[in-house]
CSV table of C-alpha atoms in Angstrom, one decimal:
chain,number,residue,atom,x,y,z
M,1,MET,CA,118.5,17.1,151.9
M,2,LYS,CA,118.5,20.5,153.7
M,3,GLN,CA,121.6,20.7,156.5
M,4,SER,CA,120.5,21.4,159.4
M,5,SER,CA,122.6,25.1,161.5
M,6,ILE,CA,125.0,23.3,164.0
M,7,LYS,CA,123.4,25.4,167.2
M,8,LYS,CA,120.2,24.1,166.5
M,9,ASN,CA,121.7,19.8,166.5
M,10,PHE,CA,124.2,21.1,169.1
M,11,ALA,CA,120.3,22.3,171.0
M,12,TYR,CA,118.5,18.7,170.4
M,13,LYS,CA,121.7,17.2,171.2
M,14,SER,CA,121.9,19.1,174.5
M,15,ILE,CA,118.1,18.4,175.0
M,16,LEU,CA,117.9,14.5,175.3
M,17,THR,CA,121.1,14.2,176.7
M,18,VAL,CA,119.2,16.3,180.0
M,19,SER,CA,116.4,14.5,179.6
M,20,SER,CA,118.0,11.5,179.4
M,21,TYR,CA,119.5,11.5,182.6
M,22,LEU,CA,116.9,13.6,184.7
M,23,MET,CA,114.0,10.3,183.8
M,24,ALA,CA,116.4,8.1,184.3
M,25,PHE,CA,116.5,10.0,188.1
M,26,VAL,CA,112.5,10.1,188.4
M,27,THR,CA,112.7,6.6,187.9
M,28,PHE,CA,115.6,5.4,189.6
M,29,PRO,CA,114.9,6.6,193.4
M,30,TYR,CA,111.6,4.5,193.0
M,31,VAL,CA,112.7,1.1,191.3
M,32,SER,CA,115.6,0.2,194.2
M,33,ARG,CA,112.7,0.7,196.3
M,34,VAL,CA,110.6,-1.4,195.0
M,35,LEU,CA,112.6,-4.1,193.4
M,36,GLY,CA,115.3,-3.6,196.4
M,37,VAL,CA,119.4,-4.0,196.2
M,38,GLU,CA,119.0,-7.7,195.4
M,39,ILE,CA,116.8,-8.0,192.3
M,40,LEU,CA,117.5,-4.6,191.4
M,41,GLY,CA,121.2,-5.9,191.2
M,42,LEU,CA,119.7,-9.4,189.2
M,43,VAL,CA,118.3,-6.9,186.5
M,44,ASN,CA,121.4,-4.9,186.4
M,45,PHE,CA,123.7,-8.2,186.3
M,46,VAL,CA,120.9,-9.4,183.3
M,47,ASP,CA,121.1,-6.4,181.4
M,48,ASN,CA,124.7,-6.0,181.2
M,49,THR,CA,125.7,-9.1,180.3
M,50,VAL,CA,123.3,-8.6,177.4
M,51,ASN,CA,124.8,-5.0,176.2
M,52,TYR,CA,128.2,-7.5,176.9
M,53,PHE,CA,127.0,-8.6,174.0
M,54,LEU,CA,125.7,-6.7,171.9
M,55,LEU,CA,128.9,-5.3,171.6
M,56,PHE,CA,130.1,-8.3,169.4
M,57,ALA,CA,126.5,-7.0,167.3
M,58,THR,CA,126.5,-4.1,166.2
M,59,MET,CA,130.9,-3.7,166.3
M,60,GLY,CA,131.6,0.1,165.0
M,61,ILE,CA,127.8,-0.1,163.2
M,62,ALA,CA,126.9,3.5,165.4
M,63,LEU,CA,130.9,5.0,164.0
M,64,LEU,CA,130.6,3.5,160.4
M,65,GLY,CA,126.8,4.1,159.2
M,66,VAL,CA,127.4,7.6,160.8
M,67,ARG,CA,130.2,8.7,158.8
M,68,GLU,CA,129.1,7.2,155.8
M,69,ILE,CA,126.0,8.3,155.3
M,70,ALA,CA,127.2,11.7,156.0
M,71,ALA,CA,129.3,11.5,153.3
M,72,VAL,CA,126.3,10.8,150.8
M,73,LYS,CA,123.3,12.2,152.0
M,74,ASP,CA,122.6,13.9,149.3
M,75,ASP,CA,123.0,11.5,147.0
M,76,GLN,CA,119.4,9.5,147.1
M,77,LEU,CA,121.2,6.1,144.9
M,78,GLU,CA,123.9,6.0,147.3
M,79,ARG,CA,122.5,7.0,150.6
M,80,ASP,CA,120.1,3.3,149.7
M,81,ARG,CA,122.9,1.9,148.8
M,82,VAL,CA,125.0,2.9,151.8
M,83,PHE,CA,122.1,2.2,153.9
M,84,SER,CA,121.6,-1.1,153.0
M,85,SER,CA,125.1,-2.6,153.1
M,86,ILE,CA,125.8,-1.6,156.5
M,87,LEU,CA,121.8,-2.9,157.9
M,88,GLY,CA,122.5,-6.5,155.5
M,89,LEU,CA,126.4,-6.5,157.5
M,90,ASN,CA,124.9,-5.5,160.7
M,91,LEU,CA,122.1,-7.7,160.7
M,92,LEU,CA,125.3,-10.7,159.8
M,93,PHE,CA,126.8,-9.6,163.1
M,94,THR,CA,123.4,-9.9,164.8
M,95,PHE,CA,122.6,-13.4,164.0
M,96,GLY,CA,126.1,-14.3,164.8
M,97,ALA,CA,126.3,-12.8,168.6
M,98,LEU,CA,122.0,-14.1,168.9
M,99,ILE,CA,123.2,-17.5,168.4
M,100,ILE,CA,126.3,-17.5,170.8
M,101,TYR,CA,124.8,-15.3,173.7
M,102,PHE,CA,121.9,-18.9,173.1
M,103,SER,CA,124.3,-21.1,174.0
M,104,ALA,CA,126.1,-18.7,176.4
M,105,VAL,CA,122.3,-18.3,178.5
M,106,PHE,CA,121.8,-22.6,177.8
M,107,PHE,CA,125.1,-24.0,178.4
M,108,ILE,CA,126.5,-21.1,181.2
M,109,PRO,CA,124.6,-22.0,185.0
M,110,GLN,CA,125.1,-18.7,185.8
M,111,LEU,CA,123.2,-17.4,183.4
M,112,TYR,CA,120.1,-20.5,182.1
M,113,GLN,CA,119.1,-19.6,186.2
M,114,HIS,CA,117.8,-16.1,184.6
M,115,SER,CA,117.0,-17.9,181.5
M,116,GLU,CA,113.8,-16.0,181.6
M,117,LEU,CA,115.1,-12.9,182.1
M,118,PHE,CA,118.0,-13.9,179.0
M,119,TYR,CA,115.4,-14.6,176.6
M,120,ILE,CA,113.4,-11.3,177.5
M,121,GLY,CA,117.0,-9.8,177.1
M,122,GLY,CA,117.9,-11.1,173.1
M,123,ALA,CA,114.9,-8.6,172.0
M,124,LYS,CA,117.4,-5.5,173.0
M,125,ILE,CA,119.8,-7.5,170.6
M,126,LEU,CA,118.1,-8.4,168.0
M,127,PHE,CA,115.9,-5.2,168.0
M,128,THR,CA,118.9,-2.6,167.8
M,129,VAL,CA,118.9,-4.1,164.2
M,130,PHE,CA,116.3,-2.0,163.8
M,131,LEU,CA,117.4,1.7,165.5
M,132,VAL,CA,119.1,2.6,162.6
M,133,GLU,CA,119.7,6.0,165.1
M,134,TRP,CA,123.2,6.1,162.6
M,135,LEU,CA,120.8,7.3,159.6
M,136,PHE,CA,119.9,10.1,161.3
M,137,THR,CA,122.7,11.1,162.9
M,138,GLY,CA,124.5,11.0,159.4
M,139,ILE,CA,121.6,13.4,157.8
M,140,GLU,CA,121.3,15.2,161.1
M,141,HIS,CA,117.7,15.2,162.0
M,142,PHE,CA,118.3,15.5,165.2
M,143,ARG,CA,114.8,17.3,165.8
M,144,TYR,CA,113.1,13.6,165.4
M,145,ILE,CA,115.7,11.1,167.4
M,146,THR,CA,115.2,14.0,170.3
M,147,ILE,CA,111.2,14.1,170.0
M,148,ARG,CA,110.7,10.3,169.6
M,149,SER,CA,113.5,9.1,172.8
M,150,ILE,CA,111.4,11.6,175.1
M,151,VAL,CA,107.8,10.7,174.0
M,152,ILE,CA,109.4,7.5,174.3
M,153,LYS,CA,110.6,8.2,178.1
M,154,ILE,CA,107.4,10.0,179.3
M,155,LEU,CA,105.5,6.5,178.3
M,156,TYR,CA,108.4,4.3,180.3
M,157,ILE,CA,108.3,6.4,182.7
M,158,ILE,CA,104.3,6.1,183.6
M,159,ALA,CA,104.0,2.2,183.2
M,160,VAL,CA,107.4,1.5,185.3
M,161,PHE,CA,105.5,4.3,187.8
M,162,CYS,CA,102.1,2.7,187.3
M,163,LEU,CA,102.8,-0.8,186.2
M,164,VAL,CA,105.8,-1.7,189.2
M,165,ARG,CA,104.4,-1.6,192.8
M,166,THR,CA,106.3,-4.8,194.2
M,167,SER,CA,110.3,-7.2,193.8
M,168,ASP,CA,107.5,-9.6,192.2
M,169,ASP,CA,107.2,-7.5,189.4
M,170,TYR,CA,110.6,-7.3,188.5
M,171,LYS,CA,110.4,-8.9,185.2
M,172,LEU,CA,108.2,-6.9,184.3
M,173,TYR,CA,110.4,-4.3,184.8
M,174,PHE,CA,113.2,-5.3,183.3
M,175,VAL,CA,110.2,-6.7,179.8
M,176,LEU,CA,109.1,-2.1,179.8
M,177,THR,CA,113.0,-1.6,180.0
M,178,VAL,CA,113.9,-3.8,176.9
M,179,GLY,CA,110.6,-2.4,174.9
M,180,VAL,CA,111.7,1.3,175.4
M,181,VAL,CA,114.7,0.1,172.7
M,182,VAL,CA,112.2,-2.7,170.7
M,183,LEU,CA,109.7,0.7,170.4
M,184,ASN,CA,112.3,3.3,169.6
M,185,ALA,CA,112.9,0.6,166.9
M,186,ILE,CA,109.9,-0.1,165.7
M,187,VAL,CA,109.0,3.5,165.1
M,188,ASN,CA,112.9,4.0,163.1
M,189,ILE,CA,111.9,1.0,161.6
M,190,VAL,CA,108.7,2.6,160.3
M,191,TYR,CA,109.5,6.2,159.3
M,192,VAL,CA,113.3,5.8,158.0
M,193,ARG,CA,111.4,4.8,154.8
M,194,LYS,CA,110.4,8.6,154.4
M,195,PHE,CA,114.8,8.8,153.6
M,196,VAL,CA,115.7,5.4,152.3
M,197,HIS,CA,114.8,2.6,151.0
M,198,ILE,CA,116.4,-1.1,150.8
M,199,ARG,CA,118.0,-2.6,147.9
M,200,LEU,CA,118.3,-5.9,147.9
M,201,LYS,CA,121.3,-7.1,145.5
M,202,TYR,CA,123.7,-3.9,148.4
M,203,ILE,CA,122.2,-6.3,151.5
M,204,ILE,CA,125.0,-8.6,151.4
M,205,SER,CA,128.5,-6.1,150.9
M,206,LYS,CA,132.3,-6.7,152.2
M,207,LYS,CA,132.9,-2.9,151.7
M,208,TYR,CA,132.7,-1.9,155.3
M,209,ALA,CA,133.3,-4.8,156.9
M,210,LYS,CA,137.4,-4.3,158.2
M,211,GLN,CA,135.8,-1.1,158.4
M,212,ASN,CA,133.3,-1.7,161.0
M,213,LEU,CA,135.6,-4.9,162.5
M,214,SER,CA,138.1,-2.0,163.7
M,215,LEU,CA,136.1,0.4,164.6
M,216,GLY,CA,134.4,-2.5,166.7
M,217,VAL,CA,138.0,-3.8,168.3
M,218,TYR,CA,138.2,-0.2,170.2
M,219,SER,CA,133.9,-0.4,171.4
M,220,ILE,CA,134.8,-3.6,172.9
M,221,MET,CA,138.5,-2.8,174.2
M,222,THR,CA,136.7,0.5,175.7
M,223,SER,CA,133.8,-1.4,176.8
M,224,MET,CA,136.4,-3.8,179.1
M,225,TYR,CA,136.6,-1.6,181.9
M,226,LEU,CA,132.8,-0.7,182.2
M,227,THR,CA,130.3,-3.0,181.1
M,228,PHE,CA,132.3,-6.0,181.7
M,229,ASN,CA,132.9,-5.1,185.4
M,230,VAL,CA,129.4,-5.5,186.0
M,231,MET,CA,129.8,-8.8,184.4
M,232,PHE,CA,132.6,-10.3,185.9
M,233,LEU,CA,130.8,-9.1,188.6
M,234,GLY,CA,128.4,-10.9,188.8
M,235,PHE,CA,129.8,-13.9,187.4
M,236,VAL,CA,132.2,-13.9,190.9
M,237,SER,CA,129.9,-12.2,193.0
M,238,THR,CA,126.2,-12.4,195.0
M,239,ASN,CA,123.8,-10.1,192.7
M,240,THR,CA,123.5,-7.9,195.8
M,241,GLU,CA,126.8,-7.1,195.5
M,242,VAL,CA,126.1,-5.9,191.3
M,243,GLY,CA,123.5,-4.0,192.9
M,244,TYR,CA,125.9,-1.6,195.1
M,245,TYR,CA,127.9,-2.2,192.5
M,246,THR,CA,125.5,-0.2,189.4
M,247,THR,CA,124.4,2.1,191.7
M,248,ALA,CA,127.5,3.4,193.3
M,249,PHE,CA,128.3,4.1,189.3
M,250,LYS,CA,125.0,6.0,188.6
M,251,LEU,CA,126.3,9.3,189.4
M,252,TYR,CA,129.6,8.3,187.5
M,253,THR,CA,127.6,7.6,184.3
M,254,VAL,CA,126.0,11.0,184.1
M,255,VAL,CA,129.2,13.3,184.7
M,256,LEU,CA,131.1,10.6,181.8
M,257,SER,CA,128.0,11.2,179.7
M,258,LEU,CA,128.0,15.7,179.9
M,259,PHE,CA,131.8,14.7,179.5
M,260,THR,CA,131.1,13.3,176.6
M,261,ALA,CA,129.2,15.3,175.4
M,262,PHE,CA,131.6,18.7,175.5
M,263,THR,CA,134.0,17.3,174.0
M,264,ASN,CA,132.1,15.4,170.5
M,265,VAL,CA,131.1,19.4,169.9
M,266,MET,CA,134.6,20.4,170.0
M,267,LEU,CA,136.0,17.9,168.0
M,268,PRO,CA,135.3,20.2,164.2
M,269,ARG,CA,136.4,23.2,165.9
M,270,MET,CA,139.8,21.0,166.7
M,271,SER,CA,140.0,19.8,163.2
M,272,ALA,CA,139.1,22.5,161.2
M,273,LEU,CA,142.1,24.8,163.4
M,274,LEU,CA,143.7,22.4,162.3
M,275,ALA,CA,143.2,22.4,159.2
M,276,ASN,CA,143.6,25.8,158.8
M,277,GLU,CA,147.4,25.1,160.8
M,278,ASP,CA,145.8,27.5,163.8
M,279,LYS,CA,148.3,26.3,166.4
M,280,GLU,CA,148.1,29.0,168.6
M,281,GLN,CA,144.3,28.3,168.7
M,282,PHE,CA,143.9,25.8,169.5
M,283,GLN,CA,146.4,25.4,172.2
M,284,TRP,CA,143.9,28.3,172.5
M,285,LEU,CA,140.4,26.0,172.8
M,286,ILE,CA,142.9,23.6,174.3
M,287,ASN,CA,144.0,25.5,178.0
M,288,LYS,CA,140.0,26.5,178.2
M,289,SER,CA,138.8,23.1,177.5
M,290,PHE,CA,141.2,21.8,180.5
M,291,SER,CA,140.1,24.6,183.1
M,292,ALA,CA,136.7,23.7,182.6
M,293,MET,CA,137.2,20.7,183.4
M,294,CYS,CA,138.9,21.0,186.1
M,295,MET,CA,137.0,23.6,187.7
M,296,PHE,CA,133.8,21.3,187.6
M,297,SER,CA,135.3,18.2,188.5
M,298,ILE,CA,137.7,18.2,191.3
M,299,PRO,CA,135.5,20.0,193.3
M,300,MET,CA,132.7,17.2,192.1
M,301,ILE,CA,134.7,14.8,193.6
M,302,LEU,CA,135.2,16.1,196.5
M,303,CYS,CA,131.7,17.2,197.4
M,304,SER,CA,130.6,13.5,196.5
M,305,ILE,CA,132.7,11.5,198.4
M,306,ILE,CA,131.8,13.8,201.4
M,307,LEU,CA,128.2,13.3,201.3
M,308,ALA,CA,128.6,9.4,199.2
M,309,PRO,CA,125.9,7.8,202.6
M,310,SER,CA,123.4,11.3,202.0
M,311,ILE,CA,123.5,10.2,198.1
M,312,ILE,CA,123.3,6.7,198.0
M,313,PHE,CA,119.6,7.2,201.0
M,314,VAL,CA,119.0,10.3,198.6
M,315,LEU,CA,118.6,8.1,195.1
M,316,ALA,CA,118.0,4.4,196.1
M,317,GLY,CA,116.9,4.7,200.2
M,318,ALA,CA,117.8,1.9,202.7
M,319,GLY,CA,119.9,-1.2,202.2
M,320,TYR,CA,122.3,0.0,199.9
M,321,GLU,CA,125.1,1.6,202.3
M,322,GLY,CA,127.7,-1.2,200.6
M,323,ALA,CA,127.1,1.1,197.9
M,324,ILE,CA,128.2,4.1,199.7
M,325,LEU,CA,132.9,3.2,199.4
M,326,PRO,CA,132.5,1.5,195.7
M,327,MET,CA,131.4,5.3,195.0
M,328,GLN,CA,133.7,7.0,197.0
M,329,ILE,CA,136.1,4.8,195.6
M,330,ILE,CA,134.6,5.5,191.6
M,331,MET,CA,134.6,9.4,191.7
M,332,PRO,CA,137.9,10.0,191.5
M,333,ALA,CA,137.4,9.0,188.0
M,334,VAL,CA,136.0,12.3,187.0
M,335,LEU,CA,138.5,13.4,186.7
M,336,PHE,CA,140.8,10.8,184.7
M,337,VAL,CA,138.4,10.4,182.6
M,338,GLY,CA,138.2,14.3,181.6
M,339,VAL,CA,141.6,15.0,181.2
M,340,ALA,CA,141.4,12.0,178.6
M,341,GLN,CA,138.5,12.9,176.8
M,342,VAL,CA,139.7,16.3,176.4
M,343,LEU,CA,143.0,14.5,175.1
M,344,ALA,CA,141.6,11.8,172.6
M,345,VAL,CA,138.9,13.9,171.2
M,346,GLN,CA,139.9,17.1,170.7
M,347,ILE,CA,143.2,16.5,170.5
M,348,LEU,CA,143.8,12.8,169.5
M,349,MET,CA,141.3,12.7,166.9
M,350,PRO,CA,141.1,16.3,164.6
M,351,MET,CA,144.9,14.5,164.9
M,352,ARG,CA,144.3,10.9,163.2
M,353,LYS,CA,145.7,9.1,166.5
M,354,ASP,CA,143.5,6.3,166.2
M,355,GLY,CA,146.1,4.2,167.0
M,356,VAL,CA,146.9,5.6,169.9
M,357,LEU,CA,143.6,5.5,171.3
M,358,LEU,CA,143.4,2.2,170.3
M,359,ILE,CA,146.3,0.9,172.0
M,360,ALA,CA,145.6,2.9,175.2
M,361,SER,CA,141.7,1.1,174.9
M,362,ILE,CA,143.8,-2.2,174.9
M,363,THR,CA,145.8,-1.4,177.3
M,364,GLY,CA,142.7,-0.1,179.4
M,365,ALA,CA,141.2,-3.3,179.1
M,366,LEU,CA,144.4,-6.0,180.2
M,367,ILE,CA,145.3,-4.1,183.2
M,368,SER,CA,140.6,-5.0,184.1
M,369,ILE,CA,141.1,-7.8,182.8
M,370,LEU,CA,144.4,-9.0,185.3
M,371,ILE,CA,142.5,-6.9,188.8
M,372,ASN,CA,139.0,-8.1,188.1
M,373,ILE,CA,141.2,-11.5,188.1
M,374,VAL,CA,142.9,-11.4,190.7
M,375,ILE,CA,140.5,-9.0,193.2
M,376,VAL,CA,137.1,-8.9,192.6
M,377,THR,CA,136.2,-11.8,194.1
M,378,SER,CA,137.1,-11.2,197.5
M,379,LEU,CA,136.2,-7.0,197.4
M,380,GLN,CA,133.8,-7.8,195.7
M,381,SER,CA,131.4,-4.6,194.8
M,382,ILE,CA,134.5,-2.4,196.7
M,383,GLY,CA,137.0,-4.1,193.8
M,384,THR,CA,134.8,-3.2,190.4
M,385,ALA,CA,135.7,0.0,191.7
M,386,ILE,CA,138.7,-0.1,192.4
M,387,VAL,CA,139.0,-1.7,188.5
M,388,LEU,CA,137.3,0.8,186.8
M,389,VAL,CA,139.4,3.8,188.3
M,390,CYS,CA,143.0,2.3,187.5
M,391,SER,CA,141.6,1.3,184.1
M,392,GLU,CA,140.8,4.3,183.5
M,393,ILE,CA,144.3,6.0,185.2
M,394,THR,CA,146.2,3.8,182.9
M,395,VAL,CA,144.4,4.6,179.8
M,396,THR,CA,145.1,8.8,180.4
M,397,CYS,CA,148.4,7.9,181.5
M,398,THR,CA,149.2,6.6,178.1
M,399,TYR,CA,148.1,9.3,176.2
M,400,ILE,CA,149.9,11.9,178.2
M,401,ILE,CA,152.3,10.0,178.2
M,402,TYR,CA,152.4,9.9,173.8
M,403,ILE,CA,151.8,13.9,173.4
M,404,LEU,CA,154.2,14.7,175.9
M,405,ARG,CA,156.7,12.1,173.9
M,406,LYS,CA,155.9,13.7,170.8
M,407,ARG,CA,155.2,16.9,171.7
M,408,LEU,CA,151.6,17.3,170.3
M,409,ILE,CA,150.4,20.4,172.7
M,410,VAL,CA,151.3,21.7,176.3
M,411,ILE,CA,149.1,20.2,178.9
M,412,PRO,CA,148.0,23.1,180.9
M,413,PHE,CA,148.5,21.0,184.4
M,414,GLY,CA,148.9,23.7,186.7
M,415,ILE,CA,145.4,24.0,186.3
M,416,LEU,CA,145.1,21.6,188.4
M,417,GLY,CA,146.5,22.3,191.9
M,418,THR,CA,144.3,25.6,191.0
M,419,SER,CA,142.0,23.9,191.2
M,420,PHE,CA,142.2,21.7,194.1
M,421,PHE,CA,143.4,24.3,196.3
M,422,CYS,CA,140.2,26.8,195.3
M,423,SER,CA,137.4,23.1,195.7
M,424,ILE,CA,138.6,22.9,199.6
M,425,PRO,CA,136.1,26.0,200.9
M,426,SER,CA,133.2,23.4,199.1
M,427,ALA,CA,134.6,20.5,200.4
M,428,LEU,CA,134.9,21.7,203.6
M,429,VAL,CA,131.1,23.7,203.6
M,430,CYS,CA,129.6,19.9,202.5
M,431,TYR,CA,131.5,17.9,205.8
M,432,ILE,CA,129.7,20.2,207.4
M,433,CYS,CA,126.3,19.2,206.0
M,434,GLU,CA,127.0,15.2,206.4
M,435,LYS,CA,127.8,15.6,209.9
M,436,TRP,CA,125.6,17.6,211.2
M,437,ILE,CA,122.5,17.8,209.9
M,438,GLU,CA,120.5,14.4,210.5
M,439,ASN,CA,118.1,14.0,207.0
M,440,ALA,CA,119.6,13.1,203.9
M,441,PHE,CA,117.3,14.8,201.7
M,442,ILE,CA,117.5,18.1,203.9
M,443,ALA,CA,121.7,17.2,204.1
M,444,MET,CA,122.6,17.6,200.3
M,445,GLY,CA,120.2,19.6,199.5
M,446,ILE,CA,121.5,23.1,201.9
M,447,ALA,CA,125.1,21.4,200.7
M,448,ILE,CA,124.6,21.6,197.1
M,449,VAL,CA,123.1,24.9,197.6
M,450,ALA,CA,126.2,26.0,200.3
M,451,ALA,CA,129.1,24.2,198.5
M,452,GLY,CA,127.2,26.1,194.6
M,453,ILE,CA,127.2,29.6,196.5
M,454,THR,CA,130.9,29.0,198.0
M,455,TRP,CA,132.3,27.3,194.8
M,456,PHE,CA,131.2,30.5,193.4
M,457,ILE,CA,132.3,33.3,195.3
M,458,VAL,CA,135.7,31.5,194.9
M,459,TRP,CA,135.6,31.2,190.4
M,460,ARG,CA,134.6,34.5,190.2
M,461,ASN,CA,137.8,35.8,192.3
M,462,ILE,CA,140.4,33.7,192.1
M,463,ILE,CA,139.5,31.1,189.9
M,464,LYS,CA,138.0,32.6,187.1
M,465,ARG,CA,141.7,34.2,186.2
M,466,PHE,CA,143.4,31.6,185.3
M,467,LEU,CA,140.4,30.7,182.3
């Protein structure tokens, strides 16, 4: 099979990541205004609950599939065997998850009262089996993934604007959201026949069960302070509070995806440097990554906290004022996530310290559960925001303590103070715009441009010396 170039793969991945969030920001302001905070909160509660069960259905298939397919992509027979075995394993876990899912919908009152939405959501769990995105990633067919995804998302945007006109259309909106997964799966399962053939004798195989469970536990633990938070908030609070939190969470998810894309690109390079025992270059790249992360995240945190009222109004409109404080609480987590991404993906993973990643994720999950139980019932969406920040801090501190104790690398903490100091002028610009300009759209627009120019001037004269 022809090898794709790394530059092309990175370009396609970047286009897909950016386009996904651009399209989300095209639909979100419209949907939030049409549905309203309570209905939007309900839909998000259902979708996050579905996604949580989806974790148990997929477990570690996404990581396992990519790794195993990549190892045999040039051998047709082996590729058929691996694909059939992993698909069969995914089907087994999915059917088990669906049984538990529909039982929960039937027996838990908070779920049963919205059973129609949850039945629709069941299609998302089922059809995710047939997405087999791991196959196309494993054979490095990123061009197909990108083009297919963008075309279907454009169709989704058109459908949302044409069909979702009032708050009564929330079920149709959820059908369209689930329909994206269904349509992607149908296209994939047809197209996949160009690359593999299902071999029934390999469908039932125990070969990958243990690896799938191990990788799945890591994914589930990590989700405890992401997906689980929203589900728990929906159980102990109202749909309105879920709407506030998910709206506040929107910008955070965009930043998280950018960090993930950056660190994933760095992973193979860091692994190669370790294999060649080039520790000096390894340390140099860590310093660069850490500096770039601080330079990007700290001014964004300060400016987002100050501009939160305007950002929430522009994104969601009137009626979402309850999302302002949760957003201001959530945004500092950007820094901890950035540090964690550098430490985990660029240091611990290349060094094969998988056990540390698992311990950190379990610790973060336990902290998440504890704080959820203690404060979310009373503080609601604000409490859920606090849970997220505390969990991310816990995971990051676990990585830092291990790396410092084992002296794996020198962490350049000095750039944190420098980045904070150099971000103050941009923060002042945002504060002036937020306080003196009444129109949220104008305030946000001027603040972004003026703060960006201010940051660039400071970066050129001060921060750049540290990179």
